[in-house]
Amino acid sequence: MRDVSAIIDELSWRGLIAQSTDIDALRAATSAGSLTLYCGFDPTAPSLHLGNLVQILTVRRFQQHGHRPLALVGGATGLIGDPRMTGERTLNPVDVVEGWVGRFREQLDRYYDFSGPNAAIAVNNLDWTAELSVLDFLRDVGKHFSVNRMLDREAVAARLAAGGISFTEFSYQLLQGYDYVQLHRRYGCTLQTGGTDQWGNITAGVDLIRRMDGASVHAMTVPLLTKSDGSKYGKTETGTVWLDPALTSPYAFFQFLLNTDDQDVATMLRTFSFRSRDELEAVIASSAERPHERAAQRALARELTALVHGEAESDAVEAAGLALFGQGDLGDLPPGTLTAALTEAPHAVVPAAEVVDGQLPAFDDLLVRTGLVASLSAARRTVGEGGAYANNARILDAAARPELSDLHHGEWLVLRRGKKAFAGVRLERP
RNA sequence: GGCAGGUUGCCCGAGCGGCCAAUGGGAGCGGACUGUAAAUCCGUCGGCUUUGCCUUCGAAGGUUCGAAUCCUUCACCUGCCA
């Protein structure tokens, strides 16, 4: 087993500790031996995302130092919804949330070790809330909460000032607080981690344990990932960067990380990478000297893509990107390389039957089919703006039709929108 | 409960009954410059069978040759008074 006490120092230099109830007490607790901790994830979407991964990997670091994680998926809290600044959530159907619980659990399997002396344990807060009666809840849990204090929560205050908040969401904090009580009782859990936005919820649990069981437990938050310009990291034009390859392709995932701003890349590496401090500092230093080589971005993209999607997939999508962004003629690429690259990128298949007079469907149509643009109007607009390319040559006429002879290896046409958005069109031969 | 005001495209926010698919800003997208970066400048920014047509301005009706703009009802929000 690794040195259980070193975890706090490690998190500290990585910049992963935002707040904690009592850092010295926590350090003492981690030094005393293996402790049990948890960080919950509410199934409010079909997949976990990059922002969640910060929390997951922080817990993973604890586990690697010999501590035991509880992989909590909020089957109950996901039905209620944590109050957001922006407004009341729409309740998701019960069966949908159930399905998401299963997907979250599968995803967590990848990051926590469920074997060994400090094996992770999968838990669902529905297990102790489903049969809880309203009266018991109000008498045993509710009595310990002060509405006055609950109103102080930032999200709640914002909602009161704006449109208002339902009793349902207002009660969320009680459920999360009670989770901590149950995990403390059942598993001896003495640490809860989460994003800084969870501080109020987490300390509510700490207080509740003190009141109900007279025990003192720990809380710690991890800074929320923000870019240097203050915006949320992990969101792109197209939306959230998901961990599920069906929602965010490994190719897109890799590209997203590779495009990390210079200003942010050091923070991202410290946050996500499991490499040693010396290794990271070397990469960051060399990248600062020669930023155009983007060694730090590449290191980040490689390690994280390999962790999330596997080593082989990471290599494949990196090779695809290198092939597509390469300087040379795409036609010079070996057929296998081109096919592999375009298969990783978005692509559309055109049946041979659609070839008329040796010509494929028009460019605007193909641009839409590959998903590079949202509509025919957008396709024509993009062509008009000079932002659409076929085989790296600007498309001048949206209505023009590519010839069979334009296809690389008689099979592929490479479409591009702007500088970075590639897609393949494959002609399907009968 | 009474009085007054509001609800516009991804967000904020203009909008005389015809010249409004609807001013302006932000975001997004494209181009230039670059390093598949940032900043900056320029362009673009509902859809389509695209010199025109279709669907949008909280919802449903109505007036009119013609409405985002007028009237009625409903829903929600914001002030003031009880």
XYZ file of C-alpha atoms (C1' of nucleotides) in Angstrom:
512
model
C 0.000 0.000 0.000
C 1.178 3.483 -0.782
C 1.731 6.169 1.751
C -1.783 7.037 2.847
C -0.803 10.411 4.264
C 0.854 11.782 1.140
C -2.467 12.360 -0.544
C -3.049 15.798 0.952
C 0.329 17.085 -0.175
C -0.264 15.683 -3.604
C -3.673 17.295 -3.956
C -2.216 20.480 -2.640
C 0.509 20.936 -5.246
C -1.918 19.948 -7.957
C -4.189 22.769 -6.829
C -7.050 20.409 -6.155
C -8.021 21.661 -2.716
C -10.349 24.634 -2.682
C -11.948 24.421 0.746
C -11.910 21.990 3.601
C -13.449 21.795 7.025
C -10.119 21.483 8.786
C -7.149 20.682 6.615
C -4.898 19.710 9.529
C -7.489 17.353 10.939
C -7.936 15.863 7.471
C -4.205 15.437 7.102
C -4.098 13.707 10.471
C -6.982 11.450 9.499
C -5.339 10.410 6.239
C -2.087 9.735 8.072
C -3.809 7.548 10.624
C -4.692 4.963 8.005
C -7.083 4.151 5.226
C -10.230 6.223 5.373
C -13.483 5.893 3.469
C -14.617 8.777 1.278
C -17.316 9.558 -1.226
C -18.231 11.945 -3.966
C -21.728 11.572 -5.395
C -22.895 11.981 -8.973
C -26.491 12.728 -9.823
C -27.840 11.127 -12.987
C -29.242 14.249 -14.612
C -27.792 13.429 -18.028
C -27.089 10.274 -20.057
C -23.372 10.388 -19.293
C -20.734 11.832 -17.007
C -18.657 14.625 -18.521
C -15.230 16.181 -18.328
C -16.200 18.350 -15.370
C -17.275 15.269 -13.424
C -13.994 13.633 -14.311
C -12.102 16.140 -12.160
C -14.005 14.871 -9.144
C -13.722 11.250 -10.178
C -9.987 11.441 -10.651
C -9.517 13.230 -7.350
C -11.237 10.324 -5.653
C -9.095 7.980 -7.713
C -5.999 9.667 -6.311
C -7.271 8.981 -2.811
C -7.777 5.351 -3.719
C -4.300 5.062 -5.160
C -3.026 6.267 -1.822
C -4.814 3.453 -0.081
C -8.156 4.995 0.803
C -11.534 3.469 0.068
C -13.971 5.220 -2.309
C -17.718 4.825 -2.273
C -18.998 5.165 -5.812
C -22.273 6.902 -5.105
C -24.749 7.382 -7.909
C -27.665 9.562 -6.848
C -30.659 7.509 -7.888
C -32.722 9.475 -5.372
C -31.175 12.930 -5.563
C -31.210 12.670 -9.367
C -34.991 12.525 -9.145
C -35.099 15.793 -7.213
C -32.390 18.004 -8.710
C -29.871 20.282 -7.046
C -30.991 23.935 -7.395
C -29.239 25.761 -10.181
C -28.816 29.510 -10.544
C -30.467 29.497 -13.914
C -33.849 28.214 -12.877
C -36.045 25.318 -12.002
C -35.118 22.012 -13.564
C -37.533 19.871 -15.492
C -38.030 16.634 -13.601
C -36.782 13.624 -15.521
C -39.019 10.546 -15.725
C -38.227 7.899 -13.119
C -37.368 5.188 -15.651
C -35.019 7.526 -17.489
C -33.142 8.340 -14.289
C -32.931 4.635 -13.519
C -31.325 4.023 -16.877
C -28.805 6.790 -16.281
C -27.907 5.339 -12.893
C -26.785 2.185 -14.682
C -24.723 4.096 -17.205
C -23.022 6.198 -14.539
C -22.150 3.096 -12.598
C -20.551 1.503 -15.650
C -18.550 4.625 -16.288
C -17.304 4.823 -12.711
C -16.127 1.227 -12.995
C -13.421 2.455 -15.261
C -11.867 4.849 -12.775
C -12.248 3.149 -9.431
C -10.735 -0.165 -8.488
C -13.397 -2.522 -7.199
C -10.938 -5.142 -6.036
C -8.155 -5.301 -3.513
C -7.909 -4.332 0.136
C -9.407 -0.883 -0.346
C -11.860 -1.844 -3.071
C -14.443 0.718 -4.075
C -18.059 0.012 -3.171
C -20.929 0.990 -5.451
C -23.850 2.606 -3.637
C -27.107 4.276 -4.608
C -28.828 6.719 -2.296
C -32.174 5.382 -3.428
C -31.407 2.412 -1.173
C -32.028 4.401 1.990
C -34.402 7.092 0.787
C -36.932 5.057 -1.174
C -38.608 3.561 1.853
C -38.103 6.559 4.123
C -41.498 7.881 5.234
C -42.293 11.568 4.961
C -42.994 11.841 8.684
C -39.775 10.126 9.686
C -37.869 12.310 7.281
C -39.384 15.527 8.561
C -38.974 14.568 12.211
C -35.531 12.941 12.084
C -33.808 14.904 9.360
C -35.777 18.081 8.743
C -35.729 19.102 12.383
C -31.978 19.584 12.196
C -32.080 22.032 9.330
C -32.529 25.752 9.684
C -34.378 27.323 6.794
C -32.558 30.545 7.575
C -29.245 28.885 6.812
C -30.543 27.049 3.796
C -31.597 30.379 2.327
C -27.976 31.512 2.454
C -26.924 29.074 -0.232
C -25.827 30.987 -3.278
C -27.997 29.091 -5.714
C -31.033 29.339 -3.468
C -30.525 33.061 -2.861
C -30.165 33.655 -6.575
C -33.345 31.768 -7.278
C -35.290 33.660 -4.641
C -34.095 36.906 -6.155
C -35.021 35.768 -9.641
C -37.901 33.489 -10.498
C -38.345 31.559 -7.282
C -37.711 27.965 -6.333
C -39.900 24.935 -5.759
C -40.063 23.146 -2.428
C -38.741 20.077 -4.239
C -35.416 21.624 -5.142
C -35.225 23.556 -1.905
C -35.294 20.217 -0.063
C -32.386 18.815 -2.036
C -29.842 19.743 0.588
C -31.567 17.595 3.190
C -31.297 14.532 1.014
C -27.631 15.024 0.303
C -26.944 15.716 3.948
C -28.747 12.551 4.888
C -26.681 10.575 2.373
C -23.567 11.464 4.276
C -25.198 10.328 7.518
C -26.096 6.970 5.986
C -22.681 6.453 4.420
C -21.047 7.334 7.701
C -23.208 4.842 9.560
C -23.041 2.059 6.988
C -19.466 2.332 5.773
C -17.700 4.552 8.253
C -17.326 7.201 5.596
C -15.555 10.246 7.041
C -14.808 12.409 4.006
C -16.983 13.855 1.305
C -15.493 15.630 -1.676
C -17.099 17.592 -4.495
C -16.904 20.770 -6.535
C -16.832 24.104 -4.758
C -20.468 24.569 -5.692
C -21.210 21.617 -3.431
C -19.672 23.158 -0.325
C -23.023 24.095 1.189
C -24.502 20.662 0.566
C -21.444 18.891 1.896
C -21.154 20.883 5.090
C -24.870 20.399 5.621
C -24.057 16.691 5.814
C -21.162 17.288 8.163
C -23.438 19.258 10.487
C -26.167 16.662 10.271
C -23.791 13.883 11.314
C -22.680 15.939 14.272
C -26.277 16.556 15.326
C -27.664 13.093 14.700
C -24.696 10.936 15.640
C -22.404 13.284 17.524
C -19.529 12.448 15.210
C -17.087 14.777 13.496
C -16.327 14.129 9.822
C -14.494 15.901 7.017
C -15.391 17.840 3.916
C -13.214 18.989 1.069
C -13.949 20.700 -2.220
C -12.060 20.746 -5.494
C -11.940 23.939 -7.564
C -14.347 23.960 -10.463
C -12.526 23.908 -13.762
C -12.634 27.271 -15.401
C -10.644 28.622 -18.282
C -8.448 31.640 -17.852
C -11.193 33.770 -19.339
C -13.534 32.629 -16.591
C -15.757 30.460 -18.732
C -16.525 26.893 -17.851
C -14.071 24.310 -19.104
C -15.454 21.251 -20.773
C -18.065 23.032 -22.840
C -17.670 23.541 -26.544
C -19.757 25.089 -29.280
C -21.356 21.734 -29.749
C -21.992 21.356 -26.054
C -20.571 19.343 -23.221
C -17.545 17.092 -23.576
C -19.006 13.758 -22.500
C -17.126 10.671 -21.407
C -19.470 8.402 -23.350
C -17.897 7.765 -26.794
C -21.372 7.673 -28.316
C -21.964 11.278 -27.221
C -18.483 12.712 -27.729
C -16.362 10.678 -30.118
C -12.846 9.815 -28.961
C -11.615 11.829 -31.935
C -13.511 14.915 -30.769
C -12.413 14.270 -27.192
C -8.766 14.192 -28.200
C -9.102 17.253 -30.395
C -10.805 19.178 -27.614
C -7.885 18.568 -25.265
C -5.308 19.213 -27.953
C -6.881 22.630 -28.483
C -6.540 23.656 -24.840
C -5.392 27.268 -24.474
C -1.748 27.809 -23.575
C -2.953 29.706 -20.544
C -4.910 26.770 -19.226
C -2.842 23.752 -20.128
C -0.625 23.700 -17.028
C -3.673 23.759 -14.771
C -5.336 21.029 -16.800
C -2.280 18.807 -16.596
C -2.020 19.192 -12.832
C -5.730 18.524 -12.537
C -6.023 15.506 -14.784
C -2.635 13.894 -15.202
C -1.342 11.108 -13.020
C 2.242 11.762 -13.982
C 4.704 12.832 -11.327
C 5.359 16.398 -10.368
C 8.800 16.349 -11.970
C 7.506 14.974 -15.240
C 4.714 17.503 -15.421
C 6.927 20.429 -14.626
C 9.332 19.347 -17.350
C 6.571 19.159 -19.937
C 5.077 22.460 -18.867
C 8.460 24.196 -18.929
C 9.398 22.944 -22.366
C 5.979 23.848 -23.657
C 6.284 27.351 -22.268
C 9.558 27.754 -24.125
C 8.258 26.429 -27.403
C 4.496 26.883 -27.203
C 3.977 26.306 -30.910
C 4.966 22.687 -30.479
C 2.143 22.262 -27.964
C 3.840 19.404 -26.219
C 1.807 20.014 -23.079
C -1.485 19.916 -24.950
C -0.478 16.713 -26.672
C 0.582 15.103 -23.422
C -2.750 16.065 -21.876
C -4.751 14.770 -24.821
C -2.866 11.484 -24.978
C -3.036 10.635 -21.328
C -6.654 11.574 -20.813
C -7.927 9.978 -24.015
C -6.073 6.787 -23.142
C -7.572 6.834 -19.649
C -11.117 7.455 -20.811
C -11.218 5.569 -24.099
C -8.253 3.227 -23.949
C -4.713 3.274 -25.239
C -5.497 1.840 -28.662
C -8.317 4.281 -29.306
C -6.141 7.170 -28.225
C -3.382 6.170 -30.633
C -5.890 5.748 -33.441
C -7.523 9.136 -33.028
C -4.179 10.881 -32.609
C -2.961 9.311 -35.847
C -6.202 10.359 -37.519
C -5.702 13.947 -36.449
C -2.097 13.969 -37.603
C -3.111 12.584 -40.980
C -5.913 15.087 -41.497
C -3.955 18.093 -40.284
C -0.815 17.067 -42.120
C 0.650 19.316 -44.764
C 0.866 16.814 -47.558
C -1.636 15.712 -50.140
C -4.278 13.522 -48.592
C -4.080 11.298 -51.646
C -0.500 10.448 -50.760
C -1.601 8.828 -47.534
C -1.696 5.047 -47.650
C -5.291 3.838 -48.115
C -5.293 2.210 -44.693
C -4.225 5.379 -42.942
C -6.766 7.523 -44.737
C -9.563 5.078 -44.060
C -8.620 4.829 -40.412
C -8.423 8.596 -40.035
C -11.745 9.266 -41.679
C -13.445 6.459 -39.857
C -12.487 8.148 -36.592
C -13.787 11.496 -37.783
C -17.468 12.056 -38.566
C -18.360 10.626 -41.920
C -21.241 9.843 -44.245
C -21.710 6.946 -46.618
C -23.031 7.516 -50.124
C -24.515 4.453 -51.859
C -23.255 3.825 -55.382
C -26.828 4.217 -56.620
C -26.627 7.946 -55.904
C -23.832 8.441 -58.387
C -25.259 9.961 -61.553
C -23.171 10.558 -64.669
C -20.043 9.822 -62.687
C -20.878 12.495 -60.150
C -21.706 12.335 -56.456
C -24.449 14.410 -54.813
C -23.748 18.146 -54.620
C -21.333 19.581 -52.068
C -24.009 21.369 -50.036
C -25.891 18.129 -49.660
C -22.758 16.244 -48.629
C -21.804 18.916 -46.102
C -25.168 18.470 -44.422
C -24.998 14.687 -44.517
C -21.646 14.585 -42.779
C -22.980 16.877 -40.085
C -20.382 19.553 -40.794
C -23.181 22.088 -41.161
C -26.703 22.135 -39.797
C -28.688 22.937 -42.937
C -28.454 23.452 -46.664
C -28.656 27.184 -46.091
C -25.725 26.958 -43.707
C -23.820 24.872 -46.239
C -24.307 27.456 -48.970
C -23.409 30.225 -46.574
C -20.221 28.478 -45.533
C -19.242 27.894 -49.142
C -19.994 31.550 -49.855
C -17.722 32.556 -47.012
C -14.946 30.444 -48.451
C -14.974 28.147 -45.462
C -15.755 24.825 -47.097
C -13.131 22.561 -48.599
C -13.071 19.290 -50.459
C -9.767 17.418 -50.414
C -8.196 20.576 -48.987
C -9.273 22.686 -51.957
C -11.795 25.451 -51.357
C -15.253 24.658 -52.678
C -16.347 27.524 -54.928
C -19.800 26.364 -55.912
C -22.117 24.737 -53.379
C -24.228 23.162 -56.096
C -21.265 21.584 -57.870
C -20.939 17.832 -57.716
C -17.702 16.021 -57.042
C -16.515 13.619 -59.734
C -15.714 10.011 -59.103
C -12.159 10.885 -60.064
C -11.994 13.247 -57.096
C -12.226 10.340 -54.684
C -9.039 9.244 -52.960
C -8.428 5.593 -53.615
C -11.748 5.567 -55.411
C -13.510 5.662 -52.096
C -13.022 8.763 -49.951
C -13.759 12.439 -50.307
C -12.420 14.584 -47.482
C -14.664 17.519 -46.567
C -13.656 20.256 -44.189
C -15.392 23.243 -42.636
C -13.085 25.965 -41.451
C -9.698 24.893 -40.239
C -10.529 22.098 -37.889
C -13.789 20.377 -38.674
C -13.110 17.394 -40.903
C -15.484 14.777 -42.202
C -15.269 11.961 -44.676
C -17.623 10.931 -47.444
C -17.266 7.311 -48.387
C -18.639 5.930 -51.606
C -20.148 2.541 -50.982
C -19.464 0.226 -53.875
C -21.991 -2.517 -54.425
C -57.828 41.151 -4.431
C -57.089 46.348 -7.146
C -53.965 49.464 -10.529
C -49.854 49.778 -13.990
C -46.134 47.481 -17.044
C -43.901 43.312 -19.411
C -43.408 38.326 -22.403
C -39.274 39.281 -29.481
C -34.716 34.849 -32.863
C -28.955 30.808 -28.595
C -28.607 35.122 -24.580
C -29.429 40.472 -23.675
C -32.307 43.907 -26.037
C -34.805 47.674 -30.296
C -39.197 47.568 -33.064
C -44.212 53.903 -36.519
C -50.330 48.504 -38.986
C -47.396 47.842 -44.625
C -40.372 49.531 -46.592
C -39.741 43.346 -40.666
C -36.951 37.332 -40.959
C -37.405 41.860 -37.807
C -31.980 47.744 -35.384
C -27.939 46.970 -31.828
C -24.668 44.081 -28.451
C -22.847 39.192 -26.832
C -22.134 34.072 -28.052
C -21.502 30.964 -32.352
C -19.698 30.204 -37.385
C -16.292 31.616 -41.667
C -12.008 34.551 -43.624
C -7.210 37.126 -42.714
C -2.983 36.742 -39.206
C -1.059 32.233 -36.489
C 0.928 27.272 -33.551
C -5.265 22.684 -35.065
C -3.316 28.776 -29.418
C -4.754 33.805 -27.577
C -5.654 38.765 -29.106
C -7.147 41.744 -33.316
C -9.630 43.110 -37.945
C -13.383 41.778 -41.684
C -17.638 38.963 -42.948
C -21.782 35.936 -41.496
C -25.557 34.568 -38.320
C -34.455 31.024 -39.244
C -35.515 27.425 -43.216
C -36.240 25.990 -48.367
C -37.201 23.289 -54.520
C -33.517 30.838 -53.010
C -34.209 37.108 -58.001
C -39.033 34.011 -54.842
C -41.475 31.086 -51.144
C -42.375 29.051 -46.096
C -42.306 29.235 -40.649
C -41.061 32.653 -36.472
C -41.961 37.836 -32.337
C -45.727 33.904 -24.631
C -50.783 30.800 -26.164
C -55.535 30.861 -28.567
C -59.063 33.696 -31.107
C -60.495 38.416 -33.670
C -60.223 43.319 -36.577
C -57.835 44.555 -41.371
C -56.456 44.203 -48.291
C -52.269 43.603 -44.738
C -50.248 42.763 -37.682
C -44.344 41.505 -33.907
C -47.121 46.125 -33.936
C -54.713 47.106 -32.801
C -58.826 44.224 -29.867
C -60.471 39.868 -26.624
C -59.443 35.750 -23.499
C -55.764 32.699 -21.087
C -50.733 31.670 -18.897
C -46.424 33.490 -16.649
C -43.244 37.627 -14.847
C -42.368 42.750 -12.745
C -43.614 47.214 -10.040
C -47.281 50.136 -6.925
C -51.706 49.841 -3.674
C -54.687 46.770 -0.169
